[in-house]
Structure formats: C-alpha cells, structure tokens
Tab-separated table of C-alpha atoms in Angstrom:
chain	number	residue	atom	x	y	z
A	1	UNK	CA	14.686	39.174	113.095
A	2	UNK	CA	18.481	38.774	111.761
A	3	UNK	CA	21.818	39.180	112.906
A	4	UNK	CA	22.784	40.099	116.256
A	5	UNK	CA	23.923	42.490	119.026
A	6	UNK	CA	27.417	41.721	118.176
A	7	UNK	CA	27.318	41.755	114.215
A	8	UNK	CA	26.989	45.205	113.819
A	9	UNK	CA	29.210	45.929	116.737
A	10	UNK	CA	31.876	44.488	114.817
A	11	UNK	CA	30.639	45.942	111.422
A	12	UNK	CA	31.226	49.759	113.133
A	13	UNK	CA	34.145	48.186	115.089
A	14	UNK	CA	37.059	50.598	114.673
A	15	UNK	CA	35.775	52.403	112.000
A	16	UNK	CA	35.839	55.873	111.067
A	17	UNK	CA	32.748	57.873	110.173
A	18	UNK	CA	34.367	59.117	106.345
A	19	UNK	CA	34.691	55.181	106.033
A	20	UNK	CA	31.415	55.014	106.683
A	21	UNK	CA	30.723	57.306	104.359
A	22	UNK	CA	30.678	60.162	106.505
A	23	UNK	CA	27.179	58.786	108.131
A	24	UNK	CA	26.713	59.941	111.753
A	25	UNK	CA	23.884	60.009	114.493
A	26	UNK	CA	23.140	62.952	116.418
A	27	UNK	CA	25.933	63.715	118.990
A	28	UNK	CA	25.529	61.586	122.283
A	29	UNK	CA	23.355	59.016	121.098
A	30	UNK	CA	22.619	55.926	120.797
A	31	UNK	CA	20.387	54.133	117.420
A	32	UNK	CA	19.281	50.429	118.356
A	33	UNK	CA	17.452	49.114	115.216
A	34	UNK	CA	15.971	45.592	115.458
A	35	UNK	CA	14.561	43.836	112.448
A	36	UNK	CA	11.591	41.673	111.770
A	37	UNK	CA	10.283	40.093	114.346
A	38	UNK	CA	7.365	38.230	113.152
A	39	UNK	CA	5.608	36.308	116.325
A	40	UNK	CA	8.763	35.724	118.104
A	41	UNK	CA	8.751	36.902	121.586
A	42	UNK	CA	11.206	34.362	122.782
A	43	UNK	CA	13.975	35.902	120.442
A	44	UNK	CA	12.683	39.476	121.060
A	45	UNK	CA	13.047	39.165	125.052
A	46	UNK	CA	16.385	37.569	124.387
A	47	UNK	CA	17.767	40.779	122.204
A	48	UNK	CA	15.867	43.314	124.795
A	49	UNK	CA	17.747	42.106	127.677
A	50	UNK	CA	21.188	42.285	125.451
A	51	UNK	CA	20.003	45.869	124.636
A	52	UNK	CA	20.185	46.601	128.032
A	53	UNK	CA	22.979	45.091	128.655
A	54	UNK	CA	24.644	46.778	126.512
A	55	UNK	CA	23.499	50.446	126.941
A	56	UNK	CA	24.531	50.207	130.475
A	57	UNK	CA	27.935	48.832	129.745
A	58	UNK	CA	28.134	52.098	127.830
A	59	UNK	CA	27.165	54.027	130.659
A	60	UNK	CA	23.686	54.490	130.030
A	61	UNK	CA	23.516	57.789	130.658
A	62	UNK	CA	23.580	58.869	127.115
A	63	UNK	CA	20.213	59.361	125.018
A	64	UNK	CA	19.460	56.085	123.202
A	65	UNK	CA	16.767	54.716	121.247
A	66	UNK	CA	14.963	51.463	119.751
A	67	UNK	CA	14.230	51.673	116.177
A	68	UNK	CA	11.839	48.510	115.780
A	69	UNK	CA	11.707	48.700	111.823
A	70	UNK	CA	8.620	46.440	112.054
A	71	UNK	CA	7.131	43.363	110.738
A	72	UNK	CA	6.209	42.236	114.522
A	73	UNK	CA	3.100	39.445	113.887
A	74	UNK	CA	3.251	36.755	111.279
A	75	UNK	CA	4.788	33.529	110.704
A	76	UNK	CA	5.720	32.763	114.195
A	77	UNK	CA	3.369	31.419	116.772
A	78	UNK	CA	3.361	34.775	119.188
A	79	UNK	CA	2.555	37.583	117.248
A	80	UNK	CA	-0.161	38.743	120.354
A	81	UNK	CA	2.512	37.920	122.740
A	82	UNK	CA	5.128	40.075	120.810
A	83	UNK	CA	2.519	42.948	121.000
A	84	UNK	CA	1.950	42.755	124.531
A	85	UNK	CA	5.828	42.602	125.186
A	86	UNK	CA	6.147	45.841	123.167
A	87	UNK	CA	3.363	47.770	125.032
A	88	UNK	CA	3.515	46.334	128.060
A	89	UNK	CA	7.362	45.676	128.569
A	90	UNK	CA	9.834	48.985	126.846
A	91	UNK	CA	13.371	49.138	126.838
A	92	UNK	CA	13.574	51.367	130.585
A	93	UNK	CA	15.790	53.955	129.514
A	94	UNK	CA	15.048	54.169	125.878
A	95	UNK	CA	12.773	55.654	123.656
A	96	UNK	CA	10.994	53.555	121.481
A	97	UNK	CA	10.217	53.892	117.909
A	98	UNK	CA	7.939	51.544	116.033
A	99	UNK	CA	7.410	51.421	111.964
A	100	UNK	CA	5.166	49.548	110.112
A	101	UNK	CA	5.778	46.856	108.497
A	102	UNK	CA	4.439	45.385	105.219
A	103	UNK	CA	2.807	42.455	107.162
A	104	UNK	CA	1.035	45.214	109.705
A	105	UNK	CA	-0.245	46.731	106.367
A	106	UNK	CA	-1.944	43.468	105.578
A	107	UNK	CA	-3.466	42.787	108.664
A	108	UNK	CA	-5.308	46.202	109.202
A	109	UNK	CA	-6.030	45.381	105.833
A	110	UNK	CA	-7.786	42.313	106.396
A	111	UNK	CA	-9.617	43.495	108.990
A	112	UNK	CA	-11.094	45.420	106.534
A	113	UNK	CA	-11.262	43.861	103.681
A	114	UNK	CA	-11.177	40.261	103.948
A	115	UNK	CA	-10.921	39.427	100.507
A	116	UNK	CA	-6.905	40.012	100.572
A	117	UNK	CA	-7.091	36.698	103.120
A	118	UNK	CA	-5.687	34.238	100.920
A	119	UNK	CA	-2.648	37.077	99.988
A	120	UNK	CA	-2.186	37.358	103.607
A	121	UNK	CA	-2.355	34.008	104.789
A	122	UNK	CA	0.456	32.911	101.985
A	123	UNK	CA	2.969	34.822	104.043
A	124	UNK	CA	1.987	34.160	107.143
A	125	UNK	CA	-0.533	35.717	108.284
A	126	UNK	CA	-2.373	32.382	109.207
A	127	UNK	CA	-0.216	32.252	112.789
A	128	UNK	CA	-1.449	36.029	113.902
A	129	UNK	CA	-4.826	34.412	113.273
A	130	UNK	CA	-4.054	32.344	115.452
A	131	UNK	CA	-2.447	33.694	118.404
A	132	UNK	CA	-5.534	36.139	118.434
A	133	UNK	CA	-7.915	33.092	118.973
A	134	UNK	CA	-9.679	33.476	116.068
A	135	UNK	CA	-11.224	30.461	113.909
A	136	UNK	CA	-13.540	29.691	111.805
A	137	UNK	CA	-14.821	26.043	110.116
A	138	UNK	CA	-12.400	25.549	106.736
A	139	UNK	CA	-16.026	23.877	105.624
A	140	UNK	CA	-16.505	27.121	104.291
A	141	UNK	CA	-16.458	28.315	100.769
A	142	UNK	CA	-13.498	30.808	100.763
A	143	UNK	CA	-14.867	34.274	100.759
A	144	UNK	CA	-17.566	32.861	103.542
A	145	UNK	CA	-14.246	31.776	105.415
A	146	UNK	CA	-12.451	34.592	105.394
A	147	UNK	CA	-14.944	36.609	106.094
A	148	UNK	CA	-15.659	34.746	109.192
A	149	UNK	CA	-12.075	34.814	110.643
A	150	UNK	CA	-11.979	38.600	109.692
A	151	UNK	CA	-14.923	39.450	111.606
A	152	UNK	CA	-13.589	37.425	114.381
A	153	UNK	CA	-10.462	38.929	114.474
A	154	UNK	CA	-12.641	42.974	114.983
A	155	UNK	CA	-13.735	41.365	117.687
A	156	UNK	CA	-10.710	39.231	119.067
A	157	UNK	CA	-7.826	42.101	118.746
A	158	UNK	CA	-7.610	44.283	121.668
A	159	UNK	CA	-8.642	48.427	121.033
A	160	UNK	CA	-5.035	49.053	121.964
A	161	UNK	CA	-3.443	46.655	119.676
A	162	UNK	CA	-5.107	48.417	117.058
A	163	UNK	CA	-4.137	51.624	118.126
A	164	UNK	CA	-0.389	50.572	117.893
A	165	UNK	CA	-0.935	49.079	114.535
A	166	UNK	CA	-2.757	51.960	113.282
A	167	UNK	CA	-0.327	54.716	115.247
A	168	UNK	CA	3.290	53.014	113.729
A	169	UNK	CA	5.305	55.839	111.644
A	170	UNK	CA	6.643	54.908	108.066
A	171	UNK	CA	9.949	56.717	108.683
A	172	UNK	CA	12.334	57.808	111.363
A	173	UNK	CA	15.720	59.872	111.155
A	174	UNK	CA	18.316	59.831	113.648
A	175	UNK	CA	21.091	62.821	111.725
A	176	UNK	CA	22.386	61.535	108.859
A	177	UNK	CA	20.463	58.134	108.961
A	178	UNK	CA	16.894	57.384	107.371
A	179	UNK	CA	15.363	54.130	108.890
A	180	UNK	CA	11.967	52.555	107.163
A	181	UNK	CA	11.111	48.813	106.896
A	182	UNK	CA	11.790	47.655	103.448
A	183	UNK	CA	13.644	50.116	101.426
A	184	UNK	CA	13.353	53.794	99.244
A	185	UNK	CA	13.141	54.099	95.799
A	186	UNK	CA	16.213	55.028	94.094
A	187	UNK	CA	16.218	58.198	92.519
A	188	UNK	CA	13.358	59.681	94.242
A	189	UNK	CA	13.671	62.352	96.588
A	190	UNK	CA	12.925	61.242	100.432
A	191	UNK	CA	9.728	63.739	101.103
A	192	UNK	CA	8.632	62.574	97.536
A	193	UNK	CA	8.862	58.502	98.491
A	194	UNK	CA	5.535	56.108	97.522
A	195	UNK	CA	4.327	55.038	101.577
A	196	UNK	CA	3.881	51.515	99.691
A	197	UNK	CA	7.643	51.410	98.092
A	198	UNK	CA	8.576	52.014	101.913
A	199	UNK	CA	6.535	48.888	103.141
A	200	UNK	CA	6.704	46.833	100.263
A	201	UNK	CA	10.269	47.281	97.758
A	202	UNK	CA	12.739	44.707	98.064
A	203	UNK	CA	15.716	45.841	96.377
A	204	UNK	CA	18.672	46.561	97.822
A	205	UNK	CA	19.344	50.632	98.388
A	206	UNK	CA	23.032	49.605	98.407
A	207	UNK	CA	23.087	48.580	94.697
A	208	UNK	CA	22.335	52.437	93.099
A	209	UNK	CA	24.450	54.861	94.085
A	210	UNK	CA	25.439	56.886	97.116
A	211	UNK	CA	22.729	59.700	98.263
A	212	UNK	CA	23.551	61.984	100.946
A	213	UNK	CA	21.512	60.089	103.546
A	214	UNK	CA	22.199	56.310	104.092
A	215	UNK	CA	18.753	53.782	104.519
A	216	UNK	CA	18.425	51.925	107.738
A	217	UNK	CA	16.450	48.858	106.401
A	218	UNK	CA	14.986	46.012	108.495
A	219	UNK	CA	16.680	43.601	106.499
A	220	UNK	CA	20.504	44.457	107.148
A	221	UNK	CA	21.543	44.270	110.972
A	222	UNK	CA	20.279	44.257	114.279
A	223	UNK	CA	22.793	46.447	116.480
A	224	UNK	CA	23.712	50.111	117.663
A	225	UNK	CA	25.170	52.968	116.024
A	226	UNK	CA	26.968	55.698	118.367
C-alpha cells in the first residue's frame, strides 16, 4: 500500500477538472482507491479510520466508495487478518469495491495447481501460507512439498475467504475513471482488454498517450477523488 490520505489530496488540491484532463466522477461522489495491501492489517486499519475521518469531515452525506484495487495477502505477515478486516470490518457508510489482484490470481491458482508454488512463493506468497496455518516438512522433494502445503491450504482457508477471492471484479468505473490493479494495454480498446494484462502489465498507462478515459492503477495513490 503507497502514499497516503493526504498525497492525493494535495495532488487534486485546487485543481481544475480540464487540468486534469477533463477527468470527473459521477456528480456527488466520492472515489477512495487504496493500493496494495499485501498482509498488512496494521496499515490498512490505520488508512480505514483516516477514510472515515475524512468522509465525515466532508459531510458524509454524499455517496462514496472504496475502490480496494487489490493485492490484499502476500509478503506481509497478516494476509488472513487483512481478509477478515475486509469482510468482517467495511468502511460504515461506503460501498466497497474489491479487484483482484495479480497475487489473488496466484493463490487460487495454487490451490489448484500446486506446481506454480515455487513462482508464488518468490513473491511472497510464502507469508499467506503462513498466516493460514498451513505447513508442511521442507524434507520433502519439491513437488511432494508443495503439494502438501497446497492441499493444506483447501483445507485451512475458510469457504468464505474463497468466495471473496473467487467473487473480486477485474474492473470498476466511477464516470470518466477506469480503476483495475496493474494497468491496460495501450492501444487496445477497454471491452477488448486481456483479464491477464489487467492483473499482470507493469508499464506505466501514463507513458502512451491520452485516451478518453484515465486508468486508476494500484500503483499511483491512495486518496479520494470528488
């Protein structure tokens, strides 16, 4: 998760929308889009409660929404936790939005197929292990290990955890804005975009030119748009 509740702020700080390329939500509302997470619940409770902080010091009577543009597990020590907190603990007030992220992809993956293991483990996905409880002796050859953990982790994740991982949306557009986790491929039309380019692609949308919707990526800011 990067940035802050106050970066953006200042990056749409007395700006105009035709500066901003002419980019606007719907009327009235409110666009809170928070970044990767991975296994930080500490950091994720910290930006909720500025979240509400800040919707009510606009009032709160508007509509507003959380745009999680995902990557929630992995890396740090509470992706379960994280999971919980999302399911168990939403922004009152808000709707929620959750997207899949490319490290989601690769755990429903492993679950599956437990051969990707050592992929997934090399970024992270070692700590989501982990926090699920899951283990398995490292005396093992490597498909025999991984294959282990994977059937422990069927058994270990909870049915609803699954069902968030395997209900999170791609996409989401709030008027003029498209938000997805990693990026879009340039030069492709939006309805036409590869699912995978929209998990996976890592360069930046704002080095092609200007289309006539702008990309809301998890890797720019954490803030809100009104």
């Amino acid at each position: 998760m990067r940035g802050s509740l106050s970066s953006l702020k200042r990056f749409f700080s007395g700006t105009s929308a035709s500066s901003q390329g002419g980019f606007r939500v719907p009327e009235g509302q409110r666009v809170y889009a928070i970044g990767d997470i991975h296994g930080r619940a500490d950091l994720l409770t910290e930006l909720h409660s500025q979240i509400l902080d800040d919707h009510q010091a606009a009032g709160g009577g508007n509509s507003a929404v959380a745009v999680y543009l995902g990557d929630y597990i992995d890396r740090g020590t509470e992706s379960r936790k994280v999971i919980d907190l999302l399911l168990d603990e939403p922004l009152a007030g808000l709707e929620s939005v959750h997207l899949k992220g490319n490290h989601e992809e690769a755990m429903l993956r492993f679950l599956e197929h437990p051969a990707i293991g050592p992929q997934w483990f090399g970024f992270g996905g070692e700590a989501t292990v982990m926090s699920y409880g899951a283990k398995a002796p490292r005396s093992l050859d490597d498909k025999a290990y991984y294959a282990e953990l994977s059937d422990q982790m069927r058994a270990c994740v909870p049915s609803r955890h699954k069902a968030f991982l395997e209900g999170l949306k791609l996409q989401y557009r709030a008027g003029d804005y498209l938000f997805v986790h990693a990026g879009i491929r340039p030069g492709c039309p939006l309805e036409e975009q590869d699912p995978d380019d929209l998990l996976w692609i890592l360069r930046r949308v704002f080095e092609f030119p200007r289309r006539s919707r702008c990309d809301g990526r998890s890797r720019t800011y954490t803030d809100s748009a009104s």
